[in-house]
mmCIF file of C-alpha atoms in Angstrom:
data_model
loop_
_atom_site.group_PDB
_atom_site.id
_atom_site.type_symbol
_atom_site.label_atom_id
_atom_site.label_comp_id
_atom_site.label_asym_id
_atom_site.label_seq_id
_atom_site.Cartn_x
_atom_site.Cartn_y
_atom_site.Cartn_z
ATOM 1 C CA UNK U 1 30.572 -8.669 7.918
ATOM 2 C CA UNK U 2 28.678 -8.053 4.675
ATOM 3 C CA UNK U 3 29.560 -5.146 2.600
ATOM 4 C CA UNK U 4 26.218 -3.851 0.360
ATOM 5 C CA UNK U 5 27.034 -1.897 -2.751
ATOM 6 C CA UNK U 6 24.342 -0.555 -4.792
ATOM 7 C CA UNK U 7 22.215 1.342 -6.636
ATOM 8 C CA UNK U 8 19.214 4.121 -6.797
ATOM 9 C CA UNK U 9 16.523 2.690 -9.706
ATOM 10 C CA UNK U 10 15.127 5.695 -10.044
ATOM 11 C CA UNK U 11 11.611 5.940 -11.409
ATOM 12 C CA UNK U 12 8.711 6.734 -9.686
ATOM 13 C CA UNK U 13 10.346 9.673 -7.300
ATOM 14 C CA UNK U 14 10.599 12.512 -10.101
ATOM 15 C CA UNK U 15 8.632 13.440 -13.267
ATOM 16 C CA UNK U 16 5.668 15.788 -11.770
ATOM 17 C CA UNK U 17 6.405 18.504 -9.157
ATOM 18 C CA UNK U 18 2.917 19.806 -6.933
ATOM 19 C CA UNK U 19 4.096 23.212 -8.285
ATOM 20 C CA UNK U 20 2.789 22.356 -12.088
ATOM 21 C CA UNK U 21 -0.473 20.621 -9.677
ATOM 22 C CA UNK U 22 0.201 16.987 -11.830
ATOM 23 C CA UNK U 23 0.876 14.741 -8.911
ATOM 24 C CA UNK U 24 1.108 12.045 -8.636
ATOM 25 C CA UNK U 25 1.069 11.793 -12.410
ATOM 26 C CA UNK U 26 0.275 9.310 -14.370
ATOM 27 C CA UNK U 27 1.540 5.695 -14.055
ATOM 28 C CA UNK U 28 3.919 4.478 -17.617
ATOM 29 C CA UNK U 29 3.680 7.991 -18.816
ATOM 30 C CA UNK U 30 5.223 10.487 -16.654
ATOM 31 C CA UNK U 31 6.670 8.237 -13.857
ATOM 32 C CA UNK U 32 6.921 4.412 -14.228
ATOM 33 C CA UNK U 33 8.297 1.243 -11.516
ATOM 34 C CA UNK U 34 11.266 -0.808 -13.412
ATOM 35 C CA UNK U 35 10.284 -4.627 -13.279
ATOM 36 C CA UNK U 36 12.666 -5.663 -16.169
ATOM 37 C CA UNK U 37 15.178 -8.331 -14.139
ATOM 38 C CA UNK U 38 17.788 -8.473 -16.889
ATOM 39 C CA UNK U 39 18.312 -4.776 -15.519
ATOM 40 C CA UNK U 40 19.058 -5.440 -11.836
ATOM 41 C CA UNK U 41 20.740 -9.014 -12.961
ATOM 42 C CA UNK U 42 23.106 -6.364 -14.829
ATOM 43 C CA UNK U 43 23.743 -4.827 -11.899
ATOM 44 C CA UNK U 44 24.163 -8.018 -9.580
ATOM 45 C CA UNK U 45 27.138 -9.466 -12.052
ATOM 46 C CA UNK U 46 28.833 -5.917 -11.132
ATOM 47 C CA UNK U 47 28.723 -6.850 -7.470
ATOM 48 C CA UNK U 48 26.232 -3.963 -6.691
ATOM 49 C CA UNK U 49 23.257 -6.145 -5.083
ATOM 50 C CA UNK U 50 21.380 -3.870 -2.847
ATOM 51 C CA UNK U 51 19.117 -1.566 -4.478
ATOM 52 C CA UNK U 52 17.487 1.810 -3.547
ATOM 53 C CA UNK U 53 13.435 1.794 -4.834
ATOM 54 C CA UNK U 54 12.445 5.528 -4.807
ATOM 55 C CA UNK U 55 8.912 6.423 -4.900
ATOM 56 C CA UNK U 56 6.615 9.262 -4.115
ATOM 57 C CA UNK U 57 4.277 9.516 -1.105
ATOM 58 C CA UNK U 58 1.441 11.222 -3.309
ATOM 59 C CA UNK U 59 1.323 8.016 -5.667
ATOM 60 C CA UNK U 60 0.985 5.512 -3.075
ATOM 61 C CA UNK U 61 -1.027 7.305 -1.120
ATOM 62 C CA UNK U 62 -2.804 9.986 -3.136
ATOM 63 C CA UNK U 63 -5.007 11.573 -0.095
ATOM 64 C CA UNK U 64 -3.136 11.604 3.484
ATOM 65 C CA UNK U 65 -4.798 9.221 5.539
ATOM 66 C CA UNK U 66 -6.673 7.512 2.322
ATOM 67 C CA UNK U 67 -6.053 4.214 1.026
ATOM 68 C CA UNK U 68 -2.836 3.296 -0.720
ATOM 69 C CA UNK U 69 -2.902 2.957 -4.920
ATOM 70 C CA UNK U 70 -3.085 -0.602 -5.648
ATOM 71 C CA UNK U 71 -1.255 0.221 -9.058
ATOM 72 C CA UNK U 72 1.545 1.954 -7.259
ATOM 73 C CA UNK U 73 1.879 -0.705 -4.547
ATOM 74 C CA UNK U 74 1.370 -3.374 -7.310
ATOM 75 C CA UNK U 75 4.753 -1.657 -8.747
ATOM 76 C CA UNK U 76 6.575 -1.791 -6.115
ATOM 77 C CA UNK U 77 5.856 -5.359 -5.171
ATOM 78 C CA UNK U 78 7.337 -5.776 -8.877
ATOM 79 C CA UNK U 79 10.343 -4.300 -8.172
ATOM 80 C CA UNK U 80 10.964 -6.249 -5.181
ATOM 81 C CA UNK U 81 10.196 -9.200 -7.330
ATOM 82 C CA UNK U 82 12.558 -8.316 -9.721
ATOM 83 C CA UNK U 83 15.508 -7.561 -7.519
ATOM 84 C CA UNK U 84 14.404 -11.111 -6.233
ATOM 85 C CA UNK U 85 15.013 -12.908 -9.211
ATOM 86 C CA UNK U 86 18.183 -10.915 -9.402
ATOM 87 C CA UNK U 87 19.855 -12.299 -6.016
ATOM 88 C CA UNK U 88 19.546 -8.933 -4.601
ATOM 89 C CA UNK U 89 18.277 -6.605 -1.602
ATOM 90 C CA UNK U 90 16.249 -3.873 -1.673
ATOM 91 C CA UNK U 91 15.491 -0.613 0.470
ATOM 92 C CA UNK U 92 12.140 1.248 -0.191
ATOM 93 C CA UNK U 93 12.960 4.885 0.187
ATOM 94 C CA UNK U 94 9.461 6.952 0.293
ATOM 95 C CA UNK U 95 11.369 10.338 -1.921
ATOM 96 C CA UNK U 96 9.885 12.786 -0.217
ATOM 97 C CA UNK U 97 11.965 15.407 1.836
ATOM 98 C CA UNK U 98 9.641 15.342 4.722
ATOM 99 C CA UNK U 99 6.962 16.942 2.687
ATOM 100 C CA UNK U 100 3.403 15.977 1.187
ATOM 101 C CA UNK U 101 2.399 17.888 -2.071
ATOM 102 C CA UNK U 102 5.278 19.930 -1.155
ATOM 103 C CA UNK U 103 3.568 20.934 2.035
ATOM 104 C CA UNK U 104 6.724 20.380 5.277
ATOM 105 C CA UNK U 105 5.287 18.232 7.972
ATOM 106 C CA UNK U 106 5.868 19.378 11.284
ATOM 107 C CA UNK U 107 5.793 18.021 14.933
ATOM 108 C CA UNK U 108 2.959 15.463 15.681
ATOM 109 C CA UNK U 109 1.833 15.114 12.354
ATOM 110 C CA UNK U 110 0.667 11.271 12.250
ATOM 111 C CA UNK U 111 0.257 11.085 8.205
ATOM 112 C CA UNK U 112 4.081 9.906 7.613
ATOM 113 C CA UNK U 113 2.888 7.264 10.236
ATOM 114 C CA UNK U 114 -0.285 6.078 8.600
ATOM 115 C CA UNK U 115 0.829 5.378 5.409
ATOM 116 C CA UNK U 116 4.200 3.294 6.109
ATOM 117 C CA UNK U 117 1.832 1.277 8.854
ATOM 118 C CA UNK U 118 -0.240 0.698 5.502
ATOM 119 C CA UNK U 119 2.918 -0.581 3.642
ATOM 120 C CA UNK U 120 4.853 -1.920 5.623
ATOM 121 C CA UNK U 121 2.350 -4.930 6.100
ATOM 122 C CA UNK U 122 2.350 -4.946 2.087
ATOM 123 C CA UNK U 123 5.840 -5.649 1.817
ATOM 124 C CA UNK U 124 6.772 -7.702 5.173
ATOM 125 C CA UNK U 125 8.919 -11.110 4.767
ATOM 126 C CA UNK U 126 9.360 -10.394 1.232
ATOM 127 C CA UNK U 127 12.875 -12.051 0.532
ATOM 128 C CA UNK U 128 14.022 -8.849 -1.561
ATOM 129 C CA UNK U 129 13.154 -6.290 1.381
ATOM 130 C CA UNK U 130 16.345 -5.233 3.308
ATOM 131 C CA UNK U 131 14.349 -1.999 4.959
ATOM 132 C CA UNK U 132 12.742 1.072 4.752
ATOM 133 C CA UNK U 133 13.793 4.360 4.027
ATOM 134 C CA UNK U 134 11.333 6.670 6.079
ATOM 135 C CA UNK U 135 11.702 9.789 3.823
ATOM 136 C CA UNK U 136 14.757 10.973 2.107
ATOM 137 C CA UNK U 137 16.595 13.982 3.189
ATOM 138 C CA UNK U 138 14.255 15.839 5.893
ATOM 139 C CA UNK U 139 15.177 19.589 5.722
ATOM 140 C CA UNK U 140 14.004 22.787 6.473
ATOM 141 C CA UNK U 141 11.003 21.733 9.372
ATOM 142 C CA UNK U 142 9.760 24.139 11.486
ATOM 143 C CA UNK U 143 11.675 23.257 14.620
ATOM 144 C CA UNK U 144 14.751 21.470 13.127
ATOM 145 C CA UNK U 145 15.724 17.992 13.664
ATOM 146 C CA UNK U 146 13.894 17.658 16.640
ATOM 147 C CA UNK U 147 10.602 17.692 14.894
ATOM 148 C CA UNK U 148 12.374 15.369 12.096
ATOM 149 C CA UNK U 149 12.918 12.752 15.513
ATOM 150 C CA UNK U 150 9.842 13.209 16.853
ATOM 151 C CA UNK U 151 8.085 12.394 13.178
ATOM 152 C CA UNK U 152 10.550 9.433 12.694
ATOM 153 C CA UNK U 153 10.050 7.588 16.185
ATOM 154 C CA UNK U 154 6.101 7.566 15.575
ATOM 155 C CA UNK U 155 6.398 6.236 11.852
ATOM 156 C CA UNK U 156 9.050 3.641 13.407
ATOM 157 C CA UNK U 157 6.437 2.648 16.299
ATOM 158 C CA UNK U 158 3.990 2.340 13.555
ATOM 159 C CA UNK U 159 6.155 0.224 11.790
ATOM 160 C CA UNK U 160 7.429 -2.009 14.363
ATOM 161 C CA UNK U 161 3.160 -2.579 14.745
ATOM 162 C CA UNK U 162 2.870 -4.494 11.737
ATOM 163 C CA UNK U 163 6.693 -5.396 10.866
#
């Protein structure tokens, strides 16, 4: 059995909060995707080879149900390409808390859904991609971890429809 060890490249998850009403920011000046290799071939002499890619749902997808940022996804795709070149795995990890411009989703909301069955086809078969991280840490939804479920099965359906 294969044992990952790894690491967050963090990046394009902080830097703006919807409180200050900046996001999503602005791409290479308050949030930026790291696409140097010799940084994630650093990490891949340590033995750490998988690697956590945290970005925000407003800068991929700046209006829910809208199109996805070509920049943004552009970056990403980068990143995969650079943990490529590395010898390494990656894990996409939408930073997020179960919240759009800080607003908590709750139970039957679809938007979660639409925009990982818009990236998920982005990013399918690329030799980096290990998997998906729906949204990190869920909290505080009206109705608890059942809604949390409820919202993760439908992205994973949506998912599983494209990849």
């Amino acid at each position: 059995m294969n044992k990952f060890f790894g690491v967050n490249i963090a990046g394009a998850d902080f830097g703006e909060s919807n409180d200050s009403g900046t996001l999503p920011g602005i791409l290479g000046t308050t949030y930026l995707y790291s696409t140097d290799p010799n940084e994630y071939a650093y990490y891949v002499s340590k033995g750490l080879t998988l690697f956590r890619i945290p970005f925000m749902w407003e800068r991929v997808q700046n209006k829910a149900l809208g199109p996805l940022s070509t920049p943004d996804t552009d970056g990403i795709t980068a990143m995969l390409n650079a943990v490529q070149a590395a010898g390494g795995k990656a894990i996409l990890d939408m930073h997020n808390y179960a919240r759009y411009y800080n607003v908590p989703l709750v139970a039957g909301d679809t938007t979660l859904a639409d925009v990982w069955s818009k990236l998920a086809p982005l990013f399918k078969g690329h030799p980096a991609l290990f998997g998906y991280e729906l949204n990190n840490e869920p909290h505080d939804l009206t109705g608890g971890s059942a809604t949390w479920a409820s919202i993760a099965q439908t992205v994973i359906n949506a998912i599983r429809t494209v990849d």
